[in-house]
CSV table of C-alpha atoms in Angstrom, one decimal:
chain,number,residue,atom,x,y,z
G,1,UNK,CA,0.1,0.1,-0.1
G,2,UNK,CA,1.5,3.3,-1.0
G,3,UNK,CA,0.7,6.7,1.1
G,4,UNK,CA,0.1,10.2,-0.8
G,5,UNK,CA,3.5,11.7,0.0
G,6,UNK,CA,2.2,15.3,-1.0
G,7,UNK,CA,-0.5,15.5,1.6
G,8,UNK,CA,-2.6,18.2,2.3
G,9,UNK,CA,-1.3,18.8,5.9
G,10,UNK,CA,2.3,19.9,5.2
G,11,UNK,CA,3.0,23.5,5.6
G,12,UNK,CA,3.8,23.7,1.8
G,13,UNK,CA,0.5,22.7,0.8
G,14,UNK,CA,-1.0,26.3,0.5
G,15,UNK,CA,2.2,27.3,-1.8
G,16,UNK,CA,1.9,24.2,-3.7
G,17,UNK,CA,-2.0,24.8,-4.6
G,18,UNK,CA,-1.3,28.5,-5.3
G,19,UNK,CA,1.2,27.4,-7.8
G,20,UNK,CA,-0.9,24.8,-9.6
G,21,UNK,CA,-3.3,27.4,-10.1
G,22,UNK,CA,-0.9,29.9,-11.6
G,23,UNK,CA,0.7,27.3,-13.7
G,24,UNK,CA,-2.2,25.2,-14.9
G,25,UNK,CA,-5.7,26.8,-14.3
G,26,UNK,CA,-5.6,28.1,-17.7
G,27,UNK,CA,-5.2,24.8,-19.2
G,28,UNK,CA,-8.0,23.2,-17.1
G,29,UNK,CA,-10.3,26.3,-18.0
G,30,UNK,CA,-9.6,26.1,-21.8
G,31,UNK,CA,-10.4,22.2,-21.4
G,32,UNK,CA,-13.6,22.9,-19.6
G,33,UNK,CA,-14.5,25.4,-22.4
G,34,UNK,CA,-14.1,22.8,-24.8
G,35,UNK,CA,-16.4,20.5,-22.8
G,36,UNK,CA,-19.3,23.4,-22.9
G,37,UNK,CA,-19.9,23.6,-19.1
G,38,UNK,CA,-23.1,25.5,-19.2
G,39,UNK,CA,-25.7,27.1,-16.7
G,40,UNK,CA,-27.6,24.4,-14.7
G,41,UNK,CA,-25.0,21.8,-14.8
G,42,UNK,CA,-24.4,19.6,-12.0
G,43,UNK,CA,-20.4,19.2,-11.6
G,44,UNK,CA,-18.1,17.2,-9.7
G,45,UNK,CA,-14.4,18.0,-8.6
G,46,UNK,CA,-12.7,15.2,-7.1
G,47,UNK,CA,-9.5,16.7,-5.1
G,48,UNK,CA,-10.4,20.4,-4.8
G,49,UNK,CA,-6.7,21.5,-4.0
G,50,UNK,CA,-7.0,25.2,-3.3
G,51,UNK,CA,-10.5,25.8,-4.8
G,52,UNK,CA,-9.7,27.7,-7.9
G,53,UNK,CA,-11.7,25.6,-10.3
G,54,UNK,CA,-14.4,24.7,-8.1
G,55,UNK,CA,-15.3,28.7,-8.0
G,56,UNK,CA,-14.7,28.7,-11.7
G,57,UNK,CA,-17.3,25.9,-12.1
G,58,UNK,CA,-19.7,27.4,-9.6
G,59,UNK,CA,-19.7,31.0,-11.5
G,60,UNK,CA,-20.1,29.0,-14.9
G,61,UNK,CA,-23.0,26.8,-13.8
G,62,UNK,CA,-25.0,29.7,-12.1
G,63,UNK,CA,-27.4,29.4,-9.3
G,64,UNK,CA,-29.4,26.7,-11.1
G,65,UNK,CA,-26.5,24.4,-11.2
G,66,UNK,CA,-24.3,23.0,-8.3
G,67,UNK,CA,-20.5,21.9,-7.8
G,68,UNK,CA,-19.6,19.2,-5.4
G,69,UNK,CA,-15.9,19.2,-4.2
G,70,UNK,CA,-14.7,16.3,-2.6
G,71,UNK,CA,-11.1,15.8,-0.7
G,72,UNK,CA,-9.7,13.6,1.9
G,73,UNK,CA,-8.4,17.0,3.6
G,74,UNK,CA,-10.4,20.0,3.1
G,75,UNK,CA,-8.7,22.1,5.6
G,76,UNK,CA,-7.5,24.6,2.6
G,77,UNK,CA,-11.1,24.9,1.2
G,78,UNK,CA,-13.4,27.8,2.0
G,79,UNK,CA,-16.3,28.3,-0.2
G,80,UNK,CA,-18.7,31.2,0.0
G,81,UNK,CA,-20.9,30.2,-2.6
G,82,UNK,CA,-24.2,28.7,-2.1
G,83,UNK,CA,-24.3,26.3,-5.0
G,84,UNK,CA,-21.0,24.8,-3.8
G,85,UNK,CA,-20.8,21.6,-1.5
G,86,UNK,CA,-17.8,20.5,0.1
G,87,UNK,CA,-17.7,17.0,1.2
G,88,UNK,CA,-14.9,14.7,3.0
G,89,UNK,CA,-14.5,12.0,1.1
G,90,UNK,CA,-12.0,9.5,-0.6
G,91,UNK,CA,-12.5,8.9,-4.4
G,92,UNK,CA,-10.4,5.5,-3.7
G,93,UNK,CA,-13.0,3.9,-1.2
G,94,UNK,CA,-16.1,6.0,-0.9
G,95,UNK,CA,-19.3,5.6,-3.3
G,96,UNK,CA,-20.7,8.5,-5.3
G,97,UNK,CA,-24.2,8.9,-6.6
G,98,UNK,CA,-24.7,6.9,-9.8
G,99,UNK,CA,-25.6,9.0,-12.9
G,100,UNK,CA,-25.8,12.4,-11.1
G,101,UNK,CA,-23.2,14.4,-12.6
G,102,UNK,CA,-22.9,16.5,-16.0
G,103,UNK,CA,-19.3,17.0,-15.5
G,104,UNK,CA,-16.5,15.2,-13.6
G,105,UNK,CA,-13.3,16.7,-13.3
G,106,UNK,CA,-9.6,15.7,-11.3
G,107,UNK,CA,-6.4,17.3,-11.5
G,108,UNK,CA,-3.1,15.5,-10.3
G,109,UNK,CA,-5.5,12.8,-8.0
G,110,UNK,CA,-5.7,9.6,-9.9
G,111,UNK,CA,-2.0,9.4,-10.7
G,112,UNK,CA,-1.3,9.2,-6.9
G,113,UNK,CA,-3.7,6.4,-5.9
G,114,UNK,CA,-3.0,3.0,-6.0
G,115,UNK,CA,-6.9,2.1,-6.5
G,116,UNK,CA,-6.6,4.6,-9.6
G,117,UNK,CA,-8.5,2.1,-11.8
G,118,UNK,CA,-11.3,1.8,-9.1
G,119,UNK,CA,-11.5,5.5,-8.7
G,120,UNK,CA,-11.5,6.2,-12.4
G,121,UNK,CA,-14.6,3.8,-12.8
G,122,UNK,CA,-16.4,5.3,-9.7
G,123,UNK,CA,-16.2,8.8,-11.4
G,124,UNK,CA,-17.1,7.5,-14.7
G,125,UNK,CA,-20.4,5.8,-13.0
G,126,UNK,CA,-21.1,9.1,-11.5
G,127,UNK,CA,-21.7,10.6,-14.8
G,128,UNK,CA,-25.4,11.1,-16.3
G,129,UNK,CA,-25.7,9.6,-19.7
G,130,UNK,CA,-24.1,12.0,-22.3
G,131,UNK,CA,-22.1,13.5,-18.9
G,132,UNK,CA,-18.5,14.3,-19.4
G,133,UNK,CA,-15.3,13.6,-17.6
G,134,UNK,CA,-12.0,15.3,-17.4
G,135,UNK,CA,-8.9,14.1,-16.4
G,136,UNK,CA,-5.6,15.7,-15.7
G,137,UNK,CA,-2.3,14.0,-14.7
G,138,UNK,CA,1.5,14.6,-15.4
G,139,UNK,CA,3.3,12.0,-17.9
G,140,UNK,CA,7.0,12.4,-16.1
G,141,UNK,CA,8.5,9.7,-18.1
G,142,UNK,CA,7.5,11.3,-21.5
G,143,UNK,CA,10.1,14.1,-21.8
G,144,UNK,CA,13.6,14.5,-20.0
G,145,UNK,CA,14.2,17.7,-18.1
G,146,UNK,CA,16.4,20.0,-20.3
G,147,UNK,CA,17.6,22.9,-18.0
G,148,UNK,CA,19.3,26.0,-19.4
G,149,UNK,CA,22.0,27.2,-17.2
G,150,UNK,CA,25.8,26.4,-16.3
G,151,UNK,CA,26.4,22.7,-16.8
G,152,UNK,CA,27.2,22.1,-13.3
G,153,UNK,CA,24.3,23.7,-12.1
G,154,UNK,CA,21.8,22.0,-14.8
G,155,UNK,CA,23.1,18.5,-13.8
G,156,UNK,CA,22.4,19.3,-10.0
G,157,UNK,CA,18.9,20.6,-10.9
G,158,UNK,CA,18.2,17.2,-12.8
G,159,UNK,CA,19.7,15.1,-9.9
G,160,UNK,CA,17.6,16.8,-7.3
G,161,UNK,CA,14.4,16.7,-9.3
G,162,UNK,CA,15.4,12.9,-10.3
G,163,UNK,CA,15.7,12.1,-6.7
G,164,UNK,CA,12.0,13.7,-6.0
G,165,UNK,CA,10.4,11.6,-8.7
G,166,UNK,CA,12.2,8.5,-7.2
G,167,UNK,CA,10.8,8.9,-4.0
G,168,UNK,CA,7.1,9.3,-5.6
G,169,UNK,CA,7.7,6.1,-7.7
G,170,UNK,CA,8.9,4.5,-4.4
G,171,UNK,CA,5.4,5.6,-3.0
G,172,UNK,CA,3.5,4.2,-5.9
G,173,UNK,CA,2.9,7.2,-8.0
G,174,UNK,CA,2.4,6.3,-11.6
G,175,UNK,CA,4.7,8.8,-13.1
G,176,UNK,CA,3.5,7.6,-16.8
G,177,UNK,CA,-0.2,7.8,-16.0
G,178,UNK,CA,-1.0,10.7,-18.3
G,179,UNK,CA,0.3,8.7,-21.6
G,180,UNK,CA,-2.1,6.1,-21.0
G,181,UNK,CA,-5.4,8.2,-21.4
G,182,UNK,CA,-6.4,7.8,-25.0
G,183,UNK,CA,-6.6,4.0,-24.6
G,184,UNK,CA,-7.6,4.0,-21.0
G,185,UNK,CA,-10.5,6.4,-22.0
G,186,UNK,CA,-11.5,4.3,-24.9
G,187,UNK,CA,-11.6,0.8,-22.8
G,188,UNK,CA,-13.8,2.5,-20.3
G,189,UNK,CA,-16.8,2.7,-22.9
G,190,UNK,CA,-16.7,6.4,-23.2
G,191,UNK,CA,-16.9,8.3,-26.6
G,192,UNK,CA,-15.8,11.7,-28.1
G,193,UNK,CA,-12.2,11.0,-26.6
G,194,UNK,CA,-10.1,13.7,-26.8
G,195,UNK,CA,-6.4,13.9,-25.2
G,196,UNK,CA,-3.7,16.5,-25.4
G,197,UNK,CA,-0.6,17.5,-23.6
G,198,UNK,CA,0.8,20.8,-22.3
G,199,UNK,CA,4.7,21.8,-21.5
G,200,UNK,CA,5.4,24.7,-19.8
G,201,UNK,CA,9.2,26.2,-19.5
G,202,UNK,CA,9.6,28.3,-16.5
G,203,UNK,CA,12.5,30.6,-15.3
G,204,UNK,CA,13.5,31.3,-11.7
G,205,UNK,CA,11.2,33.0,-9.6
G,206,UNK,CA,8.0,31.9,-11.8
G,207,UNK,CA,5.0,30.0,-10.1
G,208,UNK,CA,6.6,27.0,-12.1
G,209,UNK,CA,9.9,27.3,-9.9
G,210,UNK,CA,7.7,28.1,-6.8
G,211,UNK,CA,5.9,24.5,-7.6
G,212,UNK,CA,9.5,22.9,-8.0
G,213,UNK,CA,10.4,24.5,-4.5
G,214,UNK,CA,7.1,23.5,-2.6
G,215,UNK,CA,7.4,19.9,-3.7
G,216,UNK,CA,11.1,19.7,-2.9
G,217,UNK,CA,10.6,21.4,0.3
G,218,UNK,CA,7.9,19.2,1.6
G,219,UNK,CA,10.2,15.8,1.0
G,220,UNK,CA,13.5,17.5,1.8
G,221,UNK,CA,14.3,15.2,5.0
G,222,UNK,CA,13.2,12.0,3.2
G,223,UNK,CA,15.6,13.0,0.0
G,224,UNK,CA,18.7,13.5,2.6
G,225,UNK,CA,18.0,10.7,4.8
G,226,UNK,CA,17.6,8.2,1.7
G,227,UNK,CA,21.0,9.5,0.6
G,228,UNK,CA,19.8,10.7,-2.8
G,229,UNK,CA,21.0,14.3,-2.4
G,230,UNK,CA,22.9,16.4,0.3
G,231,UNK,CA,21.3,19.3,2.2
G,232,UNK,CA,24.0,21.5,0.3
G,233,UNK,CA,22.7,20.3,-3.1
G,234,UNK,CA,19.3,21.2,-2.2
G,235,UNK,CA,20.4,24.7,-1.0
G,236,UNK,CA,22.1,25.2,-4.1
G,237,UNK,CA,19.0,24.1,-6.2
G,238,UNK,CA,16.8,26.9,-3.9
G,239,UNK,CA,18.8,29.3,-5.3
G,240,UNK,CA,18.5,28.1,-8.9
G,241,UNK,CA,14.8,28.2,-8.2
G,242,UNK,CA,15.2,32.3,-7.8
G,243,UNK,CA,17.5,32.8,-10.7
G,244,UNK,CA,15.8,34.5,-13.5
G,245,UNK,CA,18.9,33.5,-16.0
G,246,UNK,CA,18.3,29.5,-14.8
G,247,UNK,CA,15.3,27.6,-16.8
G,248,UNK,CA,13.8,24.3,-17.4
G,249,UNK,CA,10.8,22.6,-19.1
G,250,UNK,CA,8.2,21.0,-16.8
G,251,UNK,CA,6.9,17.3,-17.5
G,252,UNK,CA,3.6,17.4,-19.9
G,253,UNK,CA,0.3,17.6,-18.0
G,254,UNK,CA,-2.1,15.3,-20.0
G,255,UNK,CA,-5.6,16.3,-20.1
G,256,UNK,CA,-8.3,13.8,-21.3
G,257,UNK,CA,-11.8,14.3,-22.0
G,258,UNK,CA,-14.2,12.2,-23.0
G,259,UNK,CA,-18.3,11.6,-22.8
G,260,UNK,CA,-20.6,8.9,-21.3
G,261,UNK,CA,-22.8,7.4,-24.1
G,262,UNK,CA,-26.2,8.5,-24.0
G,263,UNK,CA,-27.2,4.8,-23.8
C-alpha cells in the first residue's frame, strides 16, 4: 500500500496549490470550455486543491447548477458560493451518486492512487448519460528535464528533481499515468475521446519554480535521509529556483476528456 507523500497537512500545501493554479488553471479552464460547461450543470470536482476550479465552475453553472467538491483533507477549502457543496470523501474507497453529474473533473489525483482504476470507474459511473469526464495528470516519463544554465547547475537540478521523482515512484505514484489516457478512456467505453498535452518552460522566480520548491521542501528530509541528495545540493537548487537566468521545462500535463454514451 502506498501513501500520499504530498499530503495537504504540510505547511507547503498552500504554496503548492497556489503554484498549481497559476501554472495550470488556464489549461484546465480551456479544457472545460471545450467541454461546454453551461448554466444548470451538476459538476463534481474530485480533489479540491485550493478551490479555484470549483469557484470557476460555480460561476459558470450559475444558481441553477451545483458543484460538489470532494477531498480527503479539506482544510484549505473555504467556499462562500451557495451552490458549492464540500464533502470530505476518499474517491478510492467512498461511493458516489450513480449517474448524477454532467461533469466530473480531477487534476493530479488519480496519479497518486494505488486504486486509480477503481477510482476512475467510480467517477465514470457518477456521470449522467451524455456527461463529460475530464482527467488531468502528469506524464513524468515522456520528456527529459532539459535545464538551461551552467552545466554543473543543470546537472544538479536534474539530480535533485530526479531524486524527488524516485521517491514518488517508490510511494506508488504512476509517473507515466498521463501517457495512457487515450487507450484508458476508450477501454472504459467512453466516446468523443480527446487527449492533449501541455508543456511549460519556467524561469527562476516564476510560479513553475515555486511549485518545484514547494515539492522539494516537503520531501527534503526524506531525500536527504535516503542518501539521494545532500542538504548542500538542495540549498544550491533553492538558489536556482530564484535565478531568472535559469530555466527548465516541466513534464507534460496530459488532459483527457470523454463523454459517457447516451445509452
